[in-house]
PDB file of C-alpha atoms in Angstrom:
ATOM      1  CA  LYS X   1       0.009  -0.101   0.013  1.00 87.00           C
ATOM      2  CA  GLN X   2       1.333   3.357  -1.042  1.00 91.00           C
ATOM      3  CA  GLU X   3       2.056   5.801   1.803  1.00 95.00           C
ATOM      4  CA  VAL X   4       3.042   9.418   1.431  1.00 97.00           C
ATOM      5  CA  THR X   5       4.818  11.471   4.229  1.00 97.00           C
ATOM      6  CA  GLN X   6       5.582  15.247   4.179  1.00 97.00           C
ATOM      7  CA  ILE X   7       8.117  16.783   6.413  1.00 92.00           C
ATOM      8  CA  PRO X   8       7.828  19.238   8.121  1.00 92.00           C
ATOM      9  CA  ALA X   9       4.135  19.367   9.022  1.00 95.00           C
ATOM     10  CA  ALA X  10       4.487  23.092   9.695  1.00 96.00           C
ATOM     11  CA  LEU X  11       7.056  25.815   8.817  1.00 95.00           C
ATOM     12  CA  SER X  12       7.272  29.397   9.522  1.00 96.00           C
ATOM     13  CA  VAL X  13       9.781  31.632   7.635  1.00 96.00           C
ATOM     14  CA  PRO X  14      10.440  35.359   7.178  1.00 97.00           C
ATOM     15  CA  GLU X  15       9.771  36.868   3.870  1.00 97.00           C
ATOM     16  CA  GLY X  16      12.515  36.524   1.321  1.00 97.00           C
ATOM     17  CA  GLU X  17      13.804  33.212   2.442  1.00 97.00           C
ATOM     18  CA  ASN X  18      14.349  30.240   0.264  1.00 97.00           C
ATOM     19  CA  LEU X  19      12.783  27.161   1.529  1.00 95.00           C
ATOM     20  CA  VAL X  20      12.492  23.474   0.773  1.00 96.00           C
ATOM     21  CA  LEU X  21       9.410  21.066   1.397  1.00 97.00           C
ATOM     22  CA  ASN X  22       9.895  17.245   1.592  1.00 97.00           C
ATOM     23  CA  CYS X  23       7.800  14.504   0.413  1.00 98.00           C
ATOM     24  CA  SER X  24       8.537  10.727   0.510  1.00 98.00           C
ATOM     25  CA  PHE X  25       6.557   7.755  -0.697  1.00 97.00           C
ATOM     26  CA  THR X  26       6.955   4.036   0.002  1.00 96.00           C
ATOM     27  CA  ASP X  27       6.204   2.451  -3.484  1.00 92.00           C
ATOM     28  CA  SER X  28       8.566   3.698  -6.186  1.00 91.00           C
ATOM     29  CA  ALA X  29       6.450   2.409  -8.898  1.00 90.00           C
ATOM     30  CA  ILE X  30       4.830   5.766  -9.652  1.00 91.00           C
ATOM     31  CA  TYR X  31       3.392   7.271 -12.854  1.00 89.00           C
ATOM     32  CA  ASN X  32       3.754  10.865 -11.650  1.00 91.00           C
ATOM     33  CA  LEU X  33       3.834  13.106  -8.635  1.00 94.00           C
ATOM     34  CA  GLN X  34       2.055  16.231  -8.258  1.00 94.00           C
ATOM     35  CA  TRP X  35       2.338  19.263  -5.876  1.00 96.00           C
ATOM     36  CA  PHE X  36      -0.590  21.160  -4.809  1.00 96.00           C
ATOM     37  CA  ARG X  37      -1.392  24.314  -2.843  1.00 97.00           C
ATOM     38  CA  GLN X  38      -4.517  24.535  -0.629  1.00 96.00           C
ATOM     39  CA  ASP X  39      -5.650  27.686   1.109  1.00 93.00           C
ATOM     40  CA  PRO X  40      -7.808  27.166   4.356  1.00 88.00           C
ATOM     41  CA  GLY X  41     -11.136  25.560   3.436  1.00 82.00           C
ATOM     42  CA  LYS X  42     -10.493  25.751  -0.166  1.00 86.00           C
ATOM     43  CA  GLY X  43      -9.830  23.375  -3.020  1.00 90.00           C
ATOM     44  CA  LEU X  44      -6.428  22.341  -4.440  1.00 93.00           C
ATOM     45  CA  THR X  45      -4.489  24.317  -6.954  1.00 93.00           C
ATOM     46  CA  SER X  46      -2.079  22.187  -9.028  1.00 91.00           C
ATOM     47  CA  LEU X  47       1.578  23.752  -8.941  1.00 95.00           C
ATOM     48  CA  LEU X  48       3.745  21.187 -10.728  1.00 94.00           C
ATOM     49  CA  LEU X  49       3.369  17.675 -12.100  1.00 92.00           C
ATOM     50  CA  ILE X  50       6.482  15.459 -12.558  1.00 93.00           C
ATOM     51  CA  GLN X  51       6.190  12.330 -14.739  1.00 91.00           C
ATOM     52  CA  SER X  52       8.031   9.364 -13.534  1.00 91.00           C
ATOM     53  CA  SER X  53      10.540   9.790 -16.345  1.00 92.00           C
ATOM     54  CA  GLN X  54      11.347  13.395 -15.361  1.00 94.00           C
ATOM     55  CA  ARG X  55      13.813  14.674 -12.726  1.00 95.00           C
ATOM     56  CA  GLU X  56      12.463  18.105 -12.181  1.00 96.00           C
ATOM     57  CA  GLN X  57       9.929  20.755 -13.118  1.00 96.00           C
ATOM     58  CA  THR X  58       9.980  24.552 -12.773  1.00 97.00           C
ATOM     59  CA  SER X  59       7.437  27.129 -12.662  1.00 96.00           C
ATOM     60  CA  GLY X  60       8.354  30.750 -11.775  1.00 97.00           C
ATOM     61  CA  ARG X  61       9.838  30.736  -8.140  1.00 97.00           C
ATOM     62  CA  LEU X  62       8.972  27.000  -7.732  1.00 97.00           C
ATOM     63  CA  ASN X  63      11.066  23.918  -8.546  1.00 98.00           C
ATOM     64  CA  ALA X  64       9.996  20.424  -7.847  1.00 97.00           C
ATOM     65  CA  SER X  65      12.449  17.383  -8.107  1.00 97.00           C
ATOM     66  CA  LEU X  66      11.902  13.771  -8.211  1.00 97.00           C
ATOM     67  CA  ASP X  67      14.017  10.891  -7.183  1.00 96.00           C
ATOM     68  CA  LYS X  68      11.870   7.884  -7.822  1.00 93.00           C
ATOM     69  CA  SER X  69      14.375   5.190  -6.944  1.00 92.00           C
ATOM     70  CA  SER X  70      14.705   6.602  -3.345  1.00 95.00           C
ATOM     71  CA  GLY X  71      11.000   7.676  -3.087  1.00 96.00           C
ATOM     72  CA  ARG X  72      11.588  11.258  -2.606  1.00 97.00           C
ATOM     73  CA  SER X  73      10.516  14.612  -3.928  1.00 98.00           C
ATOM     74  CA  THR X  74      11.199  18.177  -2.875  1.00 97.00           C
ATOM     75  CA  LEU X  75       9.505  21.387  -3.558  1.00 97.00           C
ATOM     76  CA  TYR X  76      11.855  24.459  -3.580  1.00 97.00           C
ATOM     77  CA  ILE X  77      10.396  27.869  -3.096  1.00 97.00           C
ATOM     78  CA  ALA X  78      12.687  30.714  -4.039  1.00 98.00           C
ATOM     79  CA  ALA X  79      12.316  34.254  -2.286  1.00 97.00           C
ATOM     80  CA  SER X  80       9.178  33.345  -0.401  1.00 97.00           C
ATOM     81  CA  GLN X  81       6.307  35.948  -0.045  1.00 97.00           C
ATOM     82  CA  PRO X  82       3.490  36.324   2.483  1.00 96.00           C
ATOM     83  CA  GLY X  83       1.207  35.200  -0.369  1.00 96.00           C
ATOM     84  CA  ASP X  84       2.918  31.893  -0.302  1.00 97.00           C
ATOM     85  CA  SER X  85       1.323  31.066   2.911  1.00 97.00           C
ATOM     86  CA  ALA X  86      -0.819  27.963   2.447  1.00 97.00           C
ATOM     87  CA  THR X  87      -0.642  24.225   2.967  1.00 97.00           C
ATOM     88  CA  TYR X  88       1.324  22.307   0.304  1.00 98.00           C
ATOM     89  CA  LEU X  89       0.236  18.909  -0.509  1.00 98.00           C
ATOM     90  CA  CYS X  90       2.166  16.239  -2.532  1.00 97.00           C
ATOM     91  CA  ALA X  91       0.312  13.370  -4.157  1.00 95.00           C
ATOM     92  CA  VAL X  92       1.504  10.319  -6.118  1.00 94.00           C
ATOM     93  CA  ASN X  93      -0.306   8.445  -8.821  1.00 90.00           C
ATOM     94  CA  THR X  94       0.642   4.755  -8.752  1.00 81.00           C
ATOM     95  CA  GLY X  95      -1.861   3.410 -11.301  1.00 75.00           C
ATOM     96  CA  THR X  96      -4.385   4.460 -13.900  1.00 61.00           C
ATOM     97  CA  ALA X  97      -7.658   6.088 -13.276  1.00 55.00           C
ATOM     98  CA  SER X  98      -6.085   9.078 -11.684  1.00 71.00           C
ATOM     99  CA  LYS X  99      -6.230   7.732  -8.119  1.00 85.00           C
ATOM    100  CA  LEU X 100      -3.842   9.794  -6.156  1.00 91.00           C
ATOM    101  CA  THR X 101      -2.354   9.049  -2.721  1.00 94.00           C
ATOM    102  CA  PHE X 102      -1.871  12.162  -0.842  1.00 96.00           C
ATOM    103  CA  GLY X 103       0.502  13.279   2.125  1.00 96.00           C
ATOM    104  CA  THR X 104      -1.032  15.115   4.942  1.00 95.00           C
ATOM    105  CA  GLY X 105       0.704  18.362   3.817  1.00 96.00           C
ATOM    106  CA  THR X 106       3.014  21.066   5.068  1.00 97.00           C
ATOM    107  CA  ARG X 107       1.489  24.149   6.420  1.00 97.00           C
ATOM    108  CA  LEU X 108       3.665  27.195   5.435  1.00 97.00           C
ATOM    109  CA  GLN X 109       3.530  30.609   6.928  1.00 97.00           C
ATOM    110  CA  VAL X 110       5.639  33.418   5.484  1.00 97.00           C
ATOM    111  CA  THR X 111       5.918  36.278   7.871  1.00 96.00           C
ATOM    112  CA  LEU X 112       6.668  39.984   7.114  1.00 91.00           C
TER     113      LEU X 112
ATOM    114  CA  ASP U   1     -13.088  28.655 -19.652  1.00 62.00           C
ATOM    115  CA  ALA U   2     -14.863  27.523 -16.472  1.00 74.00           C
ATOM    116  CA  GLY U   3     -12.883  25.379 -14.182  1.00 92.00           C
ATOM    117  CA  VAL U   4     -14.266  22.681 -11.973  1.00 95.00           C
ATOM    118  CA  THR U   5     -17.440  23.844 -10.212  1.00 96.00           C
ATOM    119  CA  GLN U   6     -19.079  22.275  -7.126  1.00 97.00           C
ATOM    120  CA  SER U   7     -22.398  22.881  -5.350  1.00 97.00           C
ATOM    121  CA  PRO U   8     -23.323  23.649  -2.710  1.00 97.00           C
ATOM    122  CA  THR U   9     -20.242  25.187  -1.056  1.00 96.00           C
ATOM    123  CA  HIS U  10     -21.481  24.426   2.435  1.00 96.00           C
ATOM    124  CA  LEU U  11     -24.092  21.946   3.761  1.00 96.00           C
ATOM    125  CA  ILE U  12     -25.207  21.032   7.267  1.00 97.00           C
ATOM    126  CA  LYS U  13     -26.966  17.829   7.736  1.00 97.00           C
ATOM    127  CA  THR U  14     -28.089  15.616  10.855  1.00 97.00           C
ATOM    128  CA  ARG U  15     -27.035  11.940  11.400  1.00 97.00           C
ATOM    129  CA  GLY U  16     -28.988   9.385   9.374  1.00 97.00           C
ATOM    130  CA  GLN U  17     -29.879  11.938   6.645  1.00 98.00           C
ATOM    131  CA  GLN U  18     -28.940  11.617   3.055  1.00 98.00           C
ATOM    132  CA  VAL U  19     -26.947  14.107   0.994  1.00 98.00           C
ATOM    133  CA  THR U  20     -26.195  14.828  -2.738  1.00 98.00           C
ATOM    134  CA  LEU U  21     -23.299  16.842  -3.851  1.00 98.00           C
ATOM    135  CA  ARG U  22     -22.724  18.020  -7.548  1.00 98.00           C
ATOM    136  CA  CYS U  23     -19.761  18.446  -9.780  1.00 98.00           C
ATOM    137  CA  SER U  24     -19.312  20.002 -13.278  1.00 98.00           C
ATOM    138  CA  PRO U  25     -15.909  19.228 -14.775  1.00 96.00           C
ATOM    139  CA  LYS U  26     -13.623  21.457 -16.553  1.00 95.00           C
ATOM    140  CA  SER U  27     -14.619  22.156 -20.085  1.00 94.00           C
ATOM    141  CA  GLY U  28     -13.243  19.330 -22.339  1.00 91.00           C
ATOM    142  CA  HIS U  29     -12.760  16.895 -19.475  1.00 93.00           C
ATOM    143  CA  ASP U  30     -14.815  13.628 -19.410  1.00 94.00           C
ATOM    144  CA  THR U  31     -13.618  11.986 -16.053  1.00 93.00           C
ATOM    145  CA  VAL U  32     -14.507  12.924 -12.619  1.00 95.00           C
ATOM    146  CA  SER U  33     -13.063  11.726  -9.439  1.00 94.00           C
ATOM    147  CA  TRP U  34     -14.215  12.304  -5.929  1.00 97.00           C
ATOM    148  CA  TYR U  35     -12.081  12.821  -2.735  1.00 97.00           C
ATOM    149  CA  GLN U  36     -12.934  13.243   0.941  1.00 98.00           C
ATOM    150  CA  GLN U  37     -10.624  15.421   3.052  1.00 96.00           C
ATOM    151  CA  ALA U  38     -11.080  15.422   6.804  1.00 95.00           C
ATOM    152  CA  LEU U  39      -9.678  18.362   8.778  1.00 92.00           C
ATOM    153  CA  GLY U  40      -5.867  18.276   8.858  1.00 90.00           C
ATOM    154  CA  GLN U  41      -5.659  15.306   6.557  1.00 93.00           C
ATOM    155  CA  GLY U  42      -4.848  14.948   2.874  1.00 94.00           C
ATOM    156  CA  PRO U  43      -7.579  13.976   0.568  1.00 95.00           C
ATOM    157  CA  GLN U  44      -8.680  10.296   0.347  1.00 96.00           C
ATOM    158  CA  PHE U  45      -9.810   8.749  -3.135  1.00 94.00           C
ATOM    159  CA  ILE U  46     -13.422   7.848  -3.000  1.00 96.00           C
ATOM    160  CA  PHE U  47     -14.266   6.813  -6.659  1.00 95.00           C
ATOM    161  CA  GLN U  48     -13.722   7.804 -10.214  1.00 93.00           C
ATOM    162  CA  TYR U  49     -16.431   7.962 -13.030  1.00 94.00           C
ATOM    163  CA  TYR U  50     -15.692   7.593 -16.707  1.00 93.00           C
ATOM    164  CA  GLU U  51     -18.200   6.911 -19.482  1.00 93.00           C
ATOM    165  CA  GLU U  52     -20.895   7.051 -16.854  1.00 94.00           C
ATOM    166  CA  GLU U  53     -19.567   4.027 -15.022  1.00 94.00           C
ATOM    167  CA  GLU U  54     -17.631   3.776 -11.777  1.00 93.00           C
ATOM    168  CA  ARG U  55     -14.096   2.693 -12.623  1.00 91.00           C
ATOM    169  CA  GLN U  56     -12.108   2.625  -9.484  1.00 89.00           C
ATOM    170  CA  ARG U  57     -13.131   2.813  -5.896  1.00 92.00           C
ATOM    171  CA  GLY U  58     -11.291   3.647  -2.786  1.00 92.00           C
ATOM    172  CA  ASN U  59     -11.789   2.177   0.725  1.00 93.00           C
ATOM    173  CA  PHE U  60     -15.270   3.678   1.307  1.00 97.00           C
ATOM    174  CA  PRO U  61     -18.458   1.876   2.366  1.00 97.00           C
ATOM    175  CA  ASP U  62     -21.486   1.424   0.017  1.00 96.00           C
ATOM    176  CA  ARG U  63     -23.090   4.371   1.625  1.00 98.00           C
ATOM    177  CA  PHE U  64     -21.091   6.345  -0.718  1.00 98.00           C
ATOM    178  CA  SER U  65     -22.426   6.203  -4.345  1.00 97.00           C
ATOM    179  CA  GLY U  66     -22.285   8.190  -7.332  1.00 97.00           C
ATOM    180  CA  HIS U  67     -23.472   9.016 -10.918  1.00 97.00           C
ATOM    181  CA  GLN U  68     -22.115  10.504 -14.049  1.00 97.00           C
ATOM    182  CA  PHE U  69     -24.318  12.115 -16.574  1.00 97.00           C
ATOM    183  CA  PRO U  70     -23.955  12.145 -20.459  1.00 97.00           C
ATOM    184  CA  ASN U  71     -22.665  15.795 -20.074  1.00 95.00           C
ATOM    185  CA  TYR U  72     -19.973  14.381 -17.809  1.00 96.00           C
ATOM    186  CA  SER U  73     -21.158  16.147 -14.692  1.00 97.00           C
ATOM    187  CA  SER U  74     -21.315  13.889 -11.672  1.00 98.00           C
ATOM    188  CA  GLU U  75     -23.122  13.587  -8.261  1.00 98.00           C
ATOM    189  CA  LEU U  76     -21.889  12.092  -4.979  1.00 98.00           C
ATOM    190  CA  ASN U  77     -24.520  10.606  -2.699  1.00 98.00           C
ATOM    191  CA  VAL U  78     -24.001   9.637   0.873  1.00 98.00           C
ATOM    192  CA  ASN U  79     -26.682   7.852   2.829  1.00 97.00           C
ATOM    193  CA  ALA U  80     -27.118   7.241   6.453  1.00 98.00           C
ATOM    194  CA  LEU U  81     -24.774  10.087   7.408  1.00 98.00           C
ATOM    195  CA  LEU U  82     -22.403   9.635  10.413  1.00 98.00           C
ATOM    196  CA  LEU U  83     -20.744  12.294  12.335  1.00 97.00           C
ATOM    197  CA  GLY U  84     -17.330  11.097  10.845  1.00 97.00           C
ATOM    198  CA  ASP U  85     -18.668  12.004   7.275  1.00 98.00           C
ATOM    199  CA  SER U  86     -17.991  15.580   8.194  1.00 98.00           C
ATOM    200  CA  ALA U  87     -15.419  16.772   5.774  1.00 97.00           C
ATOM    201  CA  LEU U  88     -14.497  18.797   2.704  1.00 96.00           C
ATOM    202  CA  TYR U  89     -15.588  16.845  -0.361  1.00 97.00           C
ATOM    203  CA  LEU U  90     -13.520  17.578  -3.598  1.00 97.00           C
ATOM    204  CA  CYS U  91     -14.188  16.941  -7.014  1.00 96.00           C
ATOM    205  CA  ALA U  92     -11.522  16.564  -9.681  1.00 94.00           C
ATOM    206  CA  SER U  93     -11.726  16.311 -13.434  1.00 93.00           C
ATOM    207  CA  SER U  94      -9.290  15.016 -16.126  1.00 90.00           C
ATOM    208  CA  LEU U  95      -9.324  13.929 -19.776  1.00 89.00           C
ATOM    209  CA  GLY U  96      -9.445  10.121 -20.144  1.00 80.00           C
ATOM    210  CA  GLN U  97      -8.431   7.542 -17.608  1.00 71.00           C
ATOM    211  CA  GLY U  98      -4.667   7.980 -18.228  1.00 69.00           C
ATOM    212  CA  ASN U  99      -2.260   9.803 -15.929  1.00 66.00           C
ATOM    213  CA  GLU U 100      -3.248  13.341 -16.961  1.00 76.00           C
ATOM    214  CA  LYS U 101      -3.128  16.347 -14.422  1.00 80.00           C
ATOM    215  CA  LEU U 102      -6.092  16.523 -12.189  1.00 87.00           C
ATOM    216  CA  PHE U 103      -7.972  19.786 -11.818  1.00 91.00           C
ATOM    217  CA  PHE U 104      -9.887  20.299  -8.454  1.00 93.00           C
ATOM    218  CA  GLY U 105     -12.895  22.268  -7.645  1.00 95.00           C
ATOM    219  CA  SER U 106     -13.242  24.354  -4.497  1.00 94.00           C
ATOM    220  CA  GLY U 107     -15.174  21.691  -2.635  1.00 96.00           C
ATOM    221  CA  THR U 108     -18.287  21.175  -0.676  1.00 97.00           C
ATOM    222  CA  GLN U 109     -17.815  21.601   3.203  1.00 96.00           C
ATOM    223  CA  LEU U 110     -20.278  18.989   4.735  1.00 97.00           C
ATOM    224  CA  SER U 111     -21.033  19.245   8.478  1.00 97.00           C
ATOM    225  CA  VAL U 112     -23.024  16.388  10.031  1.00 97.00           C
ATOM    226  CA  LEU U 113     -24.478  17.178  13.520  1.00 96.00           C
TER     227      LEU U 113
END
């Protein structure tokens, strides 16, 4: 059974810092891994999708890496801003039919 | 281009009642998945609908059922509500049953009293 763990559970950083969020998964036979952002009580916004054959994806100040063999992914956020404050979730797809297995998320707060 | 839309946004029910949640997929998408997110947890997969049939199901009891209509919209029905069914219910859409990117709606917050 696939299990996804995210560390840390919560993180508070001052504005402008670069930061790394971690995601690990137990079954390396994945099709892809997706990072999402969730604001309190809201739905999920997809940030980056990495296919199993890829090593990393970049979008603006965000960079996600994937090491499938070791079961790890990281989300790097450069020059953090207060608007980045949210919960970040990673999810892996280990089969067809878009059945994602999610971690419990990292709650990020960026302070002024 | 409308994204994934869900209704209602909030709902309050009492134990034992039945509830129906609705979802319209993103334009051009034909596959709808439903997830349950309890407070402080990651979303859990309930089931997926494609071509008006349930294609995959997560570890949820038969009290949870669904339907997909010819226009690809979908409903999630929950019977005999329990307190533990209180959660944010998220709908996601995609194109086909492959490994395409999922797009999520804003969710329906269900409270069972």
